[in-house]
Short mmCIF file of C-alpha atoms in Angstrom, two decimals:
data_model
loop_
_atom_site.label_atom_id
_atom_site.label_comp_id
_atom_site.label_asym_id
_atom_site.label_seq_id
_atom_site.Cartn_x
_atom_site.Cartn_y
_atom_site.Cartn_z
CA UNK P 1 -26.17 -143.10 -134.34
CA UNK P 2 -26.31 -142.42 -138.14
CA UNK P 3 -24.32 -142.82 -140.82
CA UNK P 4 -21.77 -140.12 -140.84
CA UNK P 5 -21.62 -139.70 -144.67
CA UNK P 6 -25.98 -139.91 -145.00
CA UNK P 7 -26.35 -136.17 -144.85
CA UNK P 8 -25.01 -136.29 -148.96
CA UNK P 9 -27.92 -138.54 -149.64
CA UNK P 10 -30.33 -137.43 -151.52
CA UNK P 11 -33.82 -138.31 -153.21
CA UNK P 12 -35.35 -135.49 -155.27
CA UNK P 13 -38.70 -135.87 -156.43
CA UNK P 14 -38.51 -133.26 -159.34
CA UNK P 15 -42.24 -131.50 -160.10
CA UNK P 16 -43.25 -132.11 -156.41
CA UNK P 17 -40.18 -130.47 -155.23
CA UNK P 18 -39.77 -132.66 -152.09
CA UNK P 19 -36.09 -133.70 -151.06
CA UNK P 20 -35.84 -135.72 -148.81
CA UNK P 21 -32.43 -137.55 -146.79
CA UNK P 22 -33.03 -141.63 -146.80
CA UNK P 23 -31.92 -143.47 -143.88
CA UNK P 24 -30.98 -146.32 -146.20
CA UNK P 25 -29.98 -146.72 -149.59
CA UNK P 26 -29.73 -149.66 -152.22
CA UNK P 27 -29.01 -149.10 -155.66
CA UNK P 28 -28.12 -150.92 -158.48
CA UNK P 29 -28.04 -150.53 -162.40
CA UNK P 30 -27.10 -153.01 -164.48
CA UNK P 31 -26.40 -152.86 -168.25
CA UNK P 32 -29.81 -154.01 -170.23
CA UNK P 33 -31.38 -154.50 -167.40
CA UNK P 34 -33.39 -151.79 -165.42
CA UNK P 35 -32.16 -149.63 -162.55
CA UNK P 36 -34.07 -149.99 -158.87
CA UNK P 37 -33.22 -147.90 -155.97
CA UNK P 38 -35.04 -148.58 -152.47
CA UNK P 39 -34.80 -145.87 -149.68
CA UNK P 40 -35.59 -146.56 -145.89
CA UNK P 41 -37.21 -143.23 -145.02
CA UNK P 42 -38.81 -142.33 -141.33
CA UNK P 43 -42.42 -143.02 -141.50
CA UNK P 44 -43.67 -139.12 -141.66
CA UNK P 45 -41.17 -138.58 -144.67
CA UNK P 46 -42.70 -141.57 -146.45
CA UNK P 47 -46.23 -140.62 -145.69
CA UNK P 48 -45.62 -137.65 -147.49
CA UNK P 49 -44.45 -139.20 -150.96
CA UNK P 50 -47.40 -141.23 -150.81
CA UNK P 51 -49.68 -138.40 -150.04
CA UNK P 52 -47.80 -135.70 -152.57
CA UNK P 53 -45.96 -137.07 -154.91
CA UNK P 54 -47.94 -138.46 -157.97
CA UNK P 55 -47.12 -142.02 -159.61
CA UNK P 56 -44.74 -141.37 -162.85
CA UNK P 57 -42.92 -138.27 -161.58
CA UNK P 58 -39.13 -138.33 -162.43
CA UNK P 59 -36.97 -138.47 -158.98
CA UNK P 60 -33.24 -138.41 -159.37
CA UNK P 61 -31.33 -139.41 -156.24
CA UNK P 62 -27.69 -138.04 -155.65
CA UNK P 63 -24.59 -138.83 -153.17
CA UNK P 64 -22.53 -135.72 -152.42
CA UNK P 65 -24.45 -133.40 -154.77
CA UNK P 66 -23.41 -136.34 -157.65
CA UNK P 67 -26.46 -137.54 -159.37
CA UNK P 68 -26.14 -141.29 -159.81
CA UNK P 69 -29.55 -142.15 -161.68
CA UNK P 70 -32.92 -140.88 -162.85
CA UNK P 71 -36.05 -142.51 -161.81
CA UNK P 72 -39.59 -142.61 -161.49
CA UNK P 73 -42.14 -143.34 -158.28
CA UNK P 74 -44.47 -146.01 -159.50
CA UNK P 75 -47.83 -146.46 -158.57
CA UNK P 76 -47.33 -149.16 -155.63
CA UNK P 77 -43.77 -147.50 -154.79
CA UNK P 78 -44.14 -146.65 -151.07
CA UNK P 79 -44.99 -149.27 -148.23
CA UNK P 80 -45.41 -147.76 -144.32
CA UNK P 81 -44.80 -149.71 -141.54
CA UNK P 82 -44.91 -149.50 -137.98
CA UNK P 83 -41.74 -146.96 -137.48
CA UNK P 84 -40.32 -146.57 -141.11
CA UNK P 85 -41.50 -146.19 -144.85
CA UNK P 86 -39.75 -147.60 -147.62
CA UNK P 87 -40.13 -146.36 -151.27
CA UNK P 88 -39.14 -148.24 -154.23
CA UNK P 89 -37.96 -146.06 -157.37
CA UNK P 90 -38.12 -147.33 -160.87
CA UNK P 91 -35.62 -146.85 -163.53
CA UNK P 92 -36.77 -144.14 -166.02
CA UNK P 93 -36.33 -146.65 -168.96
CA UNK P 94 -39.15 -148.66 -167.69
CA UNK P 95 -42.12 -145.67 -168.54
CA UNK P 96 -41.59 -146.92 -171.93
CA UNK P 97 -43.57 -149.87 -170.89
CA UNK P 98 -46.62 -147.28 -170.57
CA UNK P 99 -48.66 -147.03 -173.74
CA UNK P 100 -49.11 -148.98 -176.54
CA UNK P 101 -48.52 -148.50 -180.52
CA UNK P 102 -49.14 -150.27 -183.93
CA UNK P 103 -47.39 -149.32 -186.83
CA UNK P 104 -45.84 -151.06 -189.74
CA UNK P 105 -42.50 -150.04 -191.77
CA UNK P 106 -41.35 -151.45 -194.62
CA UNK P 107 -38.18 -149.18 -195.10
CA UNK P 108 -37.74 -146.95 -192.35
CA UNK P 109 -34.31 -145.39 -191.35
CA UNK P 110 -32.94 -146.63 -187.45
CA UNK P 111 -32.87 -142.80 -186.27
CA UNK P 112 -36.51 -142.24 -188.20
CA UNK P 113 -38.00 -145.59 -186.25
CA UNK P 114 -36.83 -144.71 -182.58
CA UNK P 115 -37.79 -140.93 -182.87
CA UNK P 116 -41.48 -142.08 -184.15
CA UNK P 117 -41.13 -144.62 -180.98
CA UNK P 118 -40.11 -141.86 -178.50
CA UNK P 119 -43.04 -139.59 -179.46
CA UNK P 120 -45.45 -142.72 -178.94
CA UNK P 121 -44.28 -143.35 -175.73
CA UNK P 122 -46.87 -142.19 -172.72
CA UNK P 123 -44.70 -140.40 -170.13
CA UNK P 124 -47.02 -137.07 -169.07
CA UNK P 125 -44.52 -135.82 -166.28
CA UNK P 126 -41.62 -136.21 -168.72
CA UNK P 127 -39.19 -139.03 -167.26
CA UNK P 128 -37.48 -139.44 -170.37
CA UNK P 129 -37.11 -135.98 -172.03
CA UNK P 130 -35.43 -136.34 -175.11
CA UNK P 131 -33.56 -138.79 -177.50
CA UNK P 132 -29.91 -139.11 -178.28
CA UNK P 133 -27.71 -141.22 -180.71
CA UNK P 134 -23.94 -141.62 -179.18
CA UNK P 135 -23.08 -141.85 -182.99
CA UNK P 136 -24.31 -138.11 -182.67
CA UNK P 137 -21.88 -137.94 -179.95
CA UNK P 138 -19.37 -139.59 -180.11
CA UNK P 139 -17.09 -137.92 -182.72
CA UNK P 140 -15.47 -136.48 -179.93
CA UNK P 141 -14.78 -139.15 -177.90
CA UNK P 142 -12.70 -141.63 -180.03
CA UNK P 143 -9.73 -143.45 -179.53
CA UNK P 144 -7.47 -140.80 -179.37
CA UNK P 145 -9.47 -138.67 -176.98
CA UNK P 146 -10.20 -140.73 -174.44
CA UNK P 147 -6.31 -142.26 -174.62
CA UNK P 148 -5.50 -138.75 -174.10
CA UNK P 149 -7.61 -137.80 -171.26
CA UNK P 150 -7.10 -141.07 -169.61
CA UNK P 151 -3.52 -140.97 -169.45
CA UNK P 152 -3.16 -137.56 -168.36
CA UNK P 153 -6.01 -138.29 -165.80
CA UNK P 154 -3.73 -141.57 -164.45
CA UNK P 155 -0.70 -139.22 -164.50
CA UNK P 156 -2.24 -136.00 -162.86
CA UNK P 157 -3.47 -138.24 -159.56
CA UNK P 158 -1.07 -137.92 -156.66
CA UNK P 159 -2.83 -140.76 -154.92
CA UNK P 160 -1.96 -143.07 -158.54
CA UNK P 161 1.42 -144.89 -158.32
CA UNK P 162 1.89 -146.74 -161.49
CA UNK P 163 4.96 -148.62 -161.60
CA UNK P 164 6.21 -146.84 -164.90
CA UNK P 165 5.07 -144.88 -168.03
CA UNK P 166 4.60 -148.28 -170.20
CA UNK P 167 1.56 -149.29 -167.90
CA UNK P 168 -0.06 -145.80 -168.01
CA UNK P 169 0.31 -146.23 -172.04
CA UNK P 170 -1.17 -149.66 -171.66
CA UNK P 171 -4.31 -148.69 -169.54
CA UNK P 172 -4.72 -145.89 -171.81
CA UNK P 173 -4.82 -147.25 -175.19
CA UNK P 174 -6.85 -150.35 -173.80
CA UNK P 175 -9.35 -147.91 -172.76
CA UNK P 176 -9.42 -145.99 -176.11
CA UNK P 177 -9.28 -149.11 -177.92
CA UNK P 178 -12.40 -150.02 -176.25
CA UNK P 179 -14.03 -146.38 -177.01
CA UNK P 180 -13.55 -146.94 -180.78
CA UNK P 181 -14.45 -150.73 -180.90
CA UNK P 182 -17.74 -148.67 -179.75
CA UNK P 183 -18.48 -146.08 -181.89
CA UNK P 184 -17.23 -147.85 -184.74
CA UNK P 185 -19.93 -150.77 -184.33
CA UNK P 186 -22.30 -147.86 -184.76
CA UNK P 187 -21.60 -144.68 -186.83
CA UNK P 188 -23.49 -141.71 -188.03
CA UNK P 189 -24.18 -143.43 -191.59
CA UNK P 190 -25.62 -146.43 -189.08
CA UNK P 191 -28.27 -143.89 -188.28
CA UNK P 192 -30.03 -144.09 -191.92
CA UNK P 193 -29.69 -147.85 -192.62
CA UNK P 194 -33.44 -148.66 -193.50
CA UNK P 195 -35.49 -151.63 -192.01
CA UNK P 196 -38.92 -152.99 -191.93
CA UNK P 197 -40.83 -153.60 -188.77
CA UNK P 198 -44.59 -154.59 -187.87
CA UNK P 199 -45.71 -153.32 -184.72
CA UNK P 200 -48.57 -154.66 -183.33
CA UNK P 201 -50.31 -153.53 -179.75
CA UNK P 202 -47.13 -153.37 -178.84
CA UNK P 203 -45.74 -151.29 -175.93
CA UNK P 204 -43.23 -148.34 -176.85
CA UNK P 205 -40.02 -150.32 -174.72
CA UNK P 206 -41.20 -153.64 -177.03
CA UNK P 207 -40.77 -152.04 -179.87
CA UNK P 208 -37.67 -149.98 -179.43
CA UNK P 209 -36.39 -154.06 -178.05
CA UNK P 210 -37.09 -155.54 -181.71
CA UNK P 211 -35.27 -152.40 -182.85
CA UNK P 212 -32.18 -152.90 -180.76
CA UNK P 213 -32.09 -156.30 -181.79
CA UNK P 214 -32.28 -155.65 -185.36
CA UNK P 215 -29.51 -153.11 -185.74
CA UNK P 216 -27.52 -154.76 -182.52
CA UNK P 217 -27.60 -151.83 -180.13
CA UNK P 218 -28.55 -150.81 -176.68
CA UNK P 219 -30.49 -148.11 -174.91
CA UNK P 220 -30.43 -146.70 -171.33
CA UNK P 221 -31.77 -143.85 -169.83
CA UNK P 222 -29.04 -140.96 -168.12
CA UNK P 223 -29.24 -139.04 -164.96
CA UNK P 224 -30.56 -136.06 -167.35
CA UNK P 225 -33.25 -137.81 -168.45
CA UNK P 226 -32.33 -138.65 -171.57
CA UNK P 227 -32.67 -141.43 -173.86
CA UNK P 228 -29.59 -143.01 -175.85
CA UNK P 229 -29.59 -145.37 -178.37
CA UNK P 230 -25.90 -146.83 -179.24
CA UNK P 231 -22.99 -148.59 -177.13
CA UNK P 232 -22.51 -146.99 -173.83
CA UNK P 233 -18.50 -147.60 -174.02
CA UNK P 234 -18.63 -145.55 -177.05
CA UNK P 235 -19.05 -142.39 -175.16
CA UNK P 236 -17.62 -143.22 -170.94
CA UNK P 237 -18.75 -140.25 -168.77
CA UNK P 238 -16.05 -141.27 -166.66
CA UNK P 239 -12.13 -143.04 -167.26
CA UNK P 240 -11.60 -143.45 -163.61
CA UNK P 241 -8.11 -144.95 -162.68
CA UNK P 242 -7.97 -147.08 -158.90
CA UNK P 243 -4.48 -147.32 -157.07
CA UNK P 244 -4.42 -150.46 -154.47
CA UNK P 245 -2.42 -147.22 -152.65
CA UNK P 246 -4.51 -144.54 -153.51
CA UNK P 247 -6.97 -142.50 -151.61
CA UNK P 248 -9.05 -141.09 -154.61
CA UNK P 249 -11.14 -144.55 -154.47
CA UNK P 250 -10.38 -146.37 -151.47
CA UNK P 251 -10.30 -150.42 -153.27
CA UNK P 252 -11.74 -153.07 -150.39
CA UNK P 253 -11.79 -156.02 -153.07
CA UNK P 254 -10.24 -156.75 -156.33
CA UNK P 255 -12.10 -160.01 -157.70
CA UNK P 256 -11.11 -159.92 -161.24
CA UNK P 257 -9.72 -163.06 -163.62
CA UNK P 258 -8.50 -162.11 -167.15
CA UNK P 259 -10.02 -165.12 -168.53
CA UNK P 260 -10.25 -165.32 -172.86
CA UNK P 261 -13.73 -164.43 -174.17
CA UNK P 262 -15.85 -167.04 -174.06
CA UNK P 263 -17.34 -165.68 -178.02
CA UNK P 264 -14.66 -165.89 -180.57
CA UNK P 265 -17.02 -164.73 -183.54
CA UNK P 266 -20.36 -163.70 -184.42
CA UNK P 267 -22.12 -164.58 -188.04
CA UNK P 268 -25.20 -162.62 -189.04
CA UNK P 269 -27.11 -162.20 -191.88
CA UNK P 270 -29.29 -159.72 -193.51
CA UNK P 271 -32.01 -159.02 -196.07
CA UNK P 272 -32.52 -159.05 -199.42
CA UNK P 273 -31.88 -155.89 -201.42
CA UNK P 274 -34.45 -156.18 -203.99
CA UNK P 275 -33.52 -152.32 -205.06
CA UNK P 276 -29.99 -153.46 -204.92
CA UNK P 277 -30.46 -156.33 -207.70
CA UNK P 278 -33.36 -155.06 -209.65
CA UNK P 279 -32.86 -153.23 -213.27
CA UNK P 280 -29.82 -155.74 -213.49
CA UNK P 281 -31.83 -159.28 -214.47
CA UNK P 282 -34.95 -160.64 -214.65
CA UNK P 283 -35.99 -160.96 -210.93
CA UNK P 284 -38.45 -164.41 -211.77
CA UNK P 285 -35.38 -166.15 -213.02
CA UNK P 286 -33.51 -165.88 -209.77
CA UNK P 287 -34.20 -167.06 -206.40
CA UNK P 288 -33.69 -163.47 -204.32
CA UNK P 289 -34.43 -164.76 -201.21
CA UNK P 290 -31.38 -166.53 -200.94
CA UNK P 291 -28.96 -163.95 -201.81
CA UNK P 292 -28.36 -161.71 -199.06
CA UNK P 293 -25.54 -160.05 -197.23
CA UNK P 294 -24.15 -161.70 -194.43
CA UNK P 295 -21.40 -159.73 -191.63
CA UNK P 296 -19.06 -160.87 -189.43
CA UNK P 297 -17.45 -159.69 -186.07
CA UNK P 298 -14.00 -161.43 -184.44
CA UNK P 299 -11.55 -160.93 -182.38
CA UNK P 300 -8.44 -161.61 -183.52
CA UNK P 301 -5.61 -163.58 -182.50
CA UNK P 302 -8.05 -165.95 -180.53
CA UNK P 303 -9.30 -169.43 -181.20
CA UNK P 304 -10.60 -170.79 -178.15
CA UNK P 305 -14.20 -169.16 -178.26
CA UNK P 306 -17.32 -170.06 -179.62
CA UNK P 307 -18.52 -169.27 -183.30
CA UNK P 308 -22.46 -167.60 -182.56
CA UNK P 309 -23.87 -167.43 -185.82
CA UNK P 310 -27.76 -165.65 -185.41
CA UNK P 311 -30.16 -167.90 -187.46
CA UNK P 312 -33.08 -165.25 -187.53
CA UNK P 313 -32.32 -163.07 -190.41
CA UNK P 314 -31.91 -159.24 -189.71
CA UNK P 315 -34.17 -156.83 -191.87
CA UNK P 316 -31.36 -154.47 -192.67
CA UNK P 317 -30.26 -154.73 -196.14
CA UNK P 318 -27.12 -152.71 -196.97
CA UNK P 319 -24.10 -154.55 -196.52
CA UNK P 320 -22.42 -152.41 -194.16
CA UNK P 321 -24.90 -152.37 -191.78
CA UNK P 322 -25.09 -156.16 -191.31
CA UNK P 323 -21.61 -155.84 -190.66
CA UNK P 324 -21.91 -152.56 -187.82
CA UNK P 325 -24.44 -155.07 -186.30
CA UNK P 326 -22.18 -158.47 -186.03
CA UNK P 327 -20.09 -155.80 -184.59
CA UNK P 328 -22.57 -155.02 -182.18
CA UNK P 329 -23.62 -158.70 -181.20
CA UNK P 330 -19.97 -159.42 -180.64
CA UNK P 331 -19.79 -156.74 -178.34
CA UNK P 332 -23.28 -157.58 -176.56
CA UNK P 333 -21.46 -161.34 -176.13
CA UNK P 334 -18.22 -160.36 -174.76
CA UNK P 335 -19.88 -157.76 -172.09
CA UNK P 336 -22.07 -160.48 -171.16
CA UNK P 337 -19.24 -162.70 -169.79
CA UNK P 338 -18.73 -161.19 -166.43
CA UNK P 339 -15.07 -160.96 -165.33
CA UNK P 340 -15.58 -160.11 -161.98
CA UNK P 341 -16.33 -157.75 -159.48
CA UNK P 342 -14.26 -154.70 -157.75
CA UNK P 343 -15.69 -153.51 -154.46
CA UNK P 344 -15.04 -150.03 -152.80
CA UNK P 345 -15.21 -148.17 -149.56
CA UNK P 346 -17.37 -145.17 -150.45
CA UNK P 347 -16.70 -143.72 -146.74
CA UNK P 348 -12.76 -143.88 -146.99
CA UNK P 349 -12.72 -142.88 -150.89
CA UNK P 350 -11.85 -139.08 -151.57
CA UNK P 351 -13.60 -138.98 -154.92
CA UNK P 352 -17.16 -140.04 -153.71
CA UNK P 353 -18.52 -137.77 -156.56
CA UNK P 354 -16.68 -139.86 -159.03
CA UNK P 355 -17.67 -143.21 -157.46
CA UNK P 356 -21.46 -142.07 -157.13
CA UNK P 357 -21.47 -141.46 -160.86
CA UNK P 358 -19.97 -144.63 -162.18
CA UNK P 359 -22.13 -146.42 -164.67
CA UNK P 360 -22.40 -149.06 -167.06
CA UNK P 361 -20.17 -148.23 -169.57
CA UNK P 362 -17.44 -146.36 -168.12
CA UNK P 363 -13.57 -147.38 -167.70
CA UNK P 364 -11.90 -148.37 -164.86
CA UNK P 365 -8.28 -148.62 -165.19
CA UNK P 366 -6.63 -150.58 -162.34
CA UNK P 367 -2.74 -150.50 -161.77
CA UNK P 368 -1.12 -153.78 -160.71
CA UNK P 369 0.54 -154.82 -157.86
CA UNK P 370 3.83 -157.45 -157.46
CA UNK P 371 2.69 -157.86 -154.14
CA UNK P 372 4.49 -156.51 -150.81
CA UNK P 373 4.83 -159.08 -148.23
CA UNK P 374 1.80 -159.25 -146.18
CA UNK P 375 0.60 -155.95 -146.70
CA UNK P 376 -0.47 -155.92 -150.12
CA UNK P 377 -0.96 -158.63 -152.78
CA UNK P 378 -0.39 -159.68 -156.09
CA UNK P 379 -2.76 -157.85 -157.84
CA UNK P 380 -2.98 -157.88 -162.28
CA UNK P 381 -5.09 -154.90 -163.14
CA UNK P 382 -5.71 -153.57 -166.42
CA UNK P 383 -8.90 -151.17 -168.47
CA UNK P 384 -12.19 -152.98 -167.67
CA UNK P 385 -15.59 -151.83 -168.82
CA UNK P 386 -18.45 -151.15 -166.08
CA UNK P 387 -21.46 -153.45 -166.27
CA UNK P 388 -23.60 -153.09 -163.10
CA UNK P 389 -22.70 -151.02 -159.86
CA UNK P 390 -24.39 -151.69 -156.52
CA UNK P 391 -24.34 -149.19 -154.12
CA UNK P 392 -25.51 -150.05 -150.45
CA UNK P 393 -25.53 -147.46 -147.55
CA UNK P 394 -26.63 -147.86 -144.43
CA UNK P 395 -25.64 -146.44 -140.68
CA UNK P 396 -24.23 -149.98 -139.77
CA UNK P 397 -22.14 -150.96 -142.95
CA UNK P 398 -21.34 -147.65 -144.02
CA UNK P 399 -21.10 -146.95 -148.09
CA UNK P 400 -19.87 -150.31 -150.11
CA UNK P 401 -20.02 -150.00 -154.10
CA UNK P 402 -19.65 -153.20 -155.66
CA UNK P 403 -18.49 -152.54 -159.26
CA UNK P 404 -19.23 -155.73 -162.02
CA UNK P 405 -16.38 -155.49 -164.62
CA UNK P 406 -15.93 -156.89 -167.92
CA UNK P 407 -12.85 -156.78 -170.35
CA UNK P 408 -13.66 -155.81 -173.90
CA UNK P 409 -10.40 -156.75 -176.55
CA UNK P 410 -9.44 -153.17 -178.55
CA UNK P 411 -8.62 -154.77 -181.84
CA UNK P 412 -12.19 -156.27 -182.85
CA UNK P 413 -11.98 -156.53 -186.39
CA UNK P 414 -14.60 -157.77 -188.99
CA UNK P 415 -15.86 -157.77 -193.09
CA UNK P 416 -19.06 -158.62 -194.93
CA UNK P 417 -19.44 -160.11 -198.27
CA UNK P 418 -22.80 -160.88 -200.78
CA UNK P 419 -23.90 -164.38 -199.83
CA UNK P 420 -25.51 -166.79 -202.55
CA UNK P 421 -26.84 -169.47 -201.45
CA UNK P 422 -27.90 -171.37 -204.11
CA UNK P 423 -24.11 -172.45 -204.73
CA UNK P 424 -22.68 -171.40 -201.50
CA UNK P 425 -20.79 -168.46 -203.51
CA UNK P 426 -19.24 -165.60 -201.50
CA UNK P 427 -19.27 -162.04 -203.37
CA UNK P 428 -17.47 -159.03 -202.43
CA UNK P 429 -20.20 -156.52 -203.06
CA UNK P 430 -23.66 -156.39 -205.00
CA UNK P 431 -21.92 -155.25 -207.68
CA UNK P 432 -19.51 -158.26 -207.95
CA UNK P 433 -22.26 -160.51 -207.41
CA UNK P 434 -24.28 -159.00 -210.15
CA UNK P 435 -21.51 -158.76 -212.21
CA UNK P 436 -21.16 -162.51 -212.40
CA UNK P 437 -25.15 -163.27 -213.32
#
């Protein structure tokens, strides 16, 4: 007996050429983290990776003729035994551990850093092919677009009954909301904030770490093969909108608590200018190291979470970008606290394309539910943001996807100021500042 669905498996190992049809599949990505897939194959199939394939080639694997992830065999990836093979795929991300580089910046631009990083980066079969920013990208994918494509997405789907127009708007504008909370924590003029960094004998995935942290963003690897620096939300490859009724995806388990985010506000702090303040005093006179610009990310309307103020100061030194980073860190926080979980039945769901591509990032919009006796319960649904997705098929369970969720607040709002801290005076820009000394 075999699964009736594992004929739209598919593991494609891309120089090679070989394509092959797992018996088994587990899968999971998970925001910051790396991808993994594992594939039962039969024994003769396996052989054959181990014999042809050579360690670091790019594999994608795809459900339905959707590609889910991009990977790469690593050197101890397949394992034979007595009647099966199984072959362990490694997230494309992770070849940026190969290599090693040693550099030093002392004002170097975020997009100038992370393209000198990429071309350091030792990756001869080309698992990562080329670098993108999403504040490159996302121009077209603000607020209002992806309210706009959302709703008429939710409205479009036969298999959707929302109980009226208000909760469309509501899922809708949530999800844009979240889209431009994104892109505005990091815009094209983010791009050319300099920064100083001393690499040491460091691999290519350290360094680009210490850069992520620096200017508070992420990077992931797509199914392309491409490398993205920015906020995932800020640019969702898919809005996808789940009816307890519908058929589009078939919803097993909704385990989901609206609970208030457990960070209220984040406090950084950058540099000193010293280009900023020179020509305007006598630099020996003042203590420079202790004026510097600090930002700060909140969301409003809520007091119950925690104040996370970052000791270790940040090397950026314009104002605005300290504040694009709190921004960022806020973000980072609020994705972190898992909200809960939303499993599907990849066999029963129509739109298996759609649920093979999900990915961290994307939108889910859920309608809720009053609850119908004993056939359906109370269910409170709203526009959560993908974290991790876990994919299991096998011929005895079928296809479950097990979809992490988080909720990200639309209205995060935030300011930065020119911090002195020799009398704990607050300025409103360099200029102010140096217009007072």
């Amino acid at each position: 007996m075999t699964c009736p669905f594992a004929e739209g498996v598919r593991i494609n190992f891309v120089k090679s050429g070989i394509i092959l049809q797992p018996r088994e599949l587990d899968y999971r990505c998970e925001r910051r983290f790396y991808s993994f897939a594992q594939a039962k194959l039969p024994r003769e199939a396996a052989a054959l990776v181990g014999e042809q394939v050579q360690a670091f080639e790019p594999v994608t694997v795809s459900i339905n003729g959707q590609l889910m992830d991009r990977f790469y065999l690593p050197k101890d990836g397949v394992t034979l035994n007595e009647s099966d093979g199984i072959v362990n795929l490694d997230d494309a991300h992770k070849i940026l551990e190969q290599g090693a580089l040693t550099k030093s910046f002392d004002n170097v631009t975020l997009k100038d850093v992370v393209t000198y990083i990429f071309e350091q980066r030792s990756d001869t079969h080309h698992a990562i092919n080329q670098v993108k920013f999403t504040a490159d990208a996302g121009a077209s994918t603000r607020s209002s677009q992806v309210t706009e494509s959302f709703s008429d997405q939710i409205r479009g789907n036969q298999d959707v009954h929302y109980p009226g127009v208000n909760v469309v708007e509501g899922i809708a504008n949530t999800a844009g909301g979240i889209a431009d909370a994104a892109y505005f924590a990091f815009t094209q003029d983010h791009l050319y904030d300099p920064a100083g960094f001393d690499f040491s004998d460091v691999s290519p995935r350290t360094a680009l770490g210490r850069v992520e942290d620096e200017f508070g963003v992420e990077s992931w690897v797509d199914m392309d093969g491409t490398l993205w620096i920015g906020h995932p939300e800020s640019t969702p490859i898919n809005k996808v909108d789940v009816s307890p009724s519908g058929l589009g995806l078939r919803l097993s388990e909704f385990n989901v608590t609206n609970d208030p985010v457990d960070v209220q506000r984040v406090v950084v702090r950058g540099a000193t200018d010293y280009r900023g303040l020179g020509g305007a005093f006598h630099l020996e006179i003042l203590d420079t190291e202790k004026i510097y610009p600090v930002g700060e990310a909140w969301v409003p309307g809520s007091s119950d979470g925690r104040v996370v103020t970052i000791e270790e100061p940040l090397r950026l030194r314009k104002q605005k970008s300290v504040e694009e980073a709190a921004k960022g860190y806020l973000m980072r926080h609020i994705m972190t606290n898992q909200s809960g979980n939303i499993v599907f039945n990849g066999l029963a769901s129509q739109a298996k394309g759609t649920l093979a591509a999900l990915s961290p990032g994307d939108i889910v919009g859920v309608a809720s539910t009053s609850g119908n006796g004993h056939c359906q319960k109370k269910l409170n649904g709203g526009a959560f943001v993908v974290r991790r997705v876990h994919h299991q098929l096998s011929p005895q369970n079928g296809w479950t996807a097990t979809v992490e969720v988080g909720g990200m607040p639309s209205g995060i709002q935030s300011n930065s100021y020119i911090y002195d801290a020799t009398n704990s005076q607050r300025y409103s820009n360099l200029e102010a500042f140096k217009a007072h000394n």
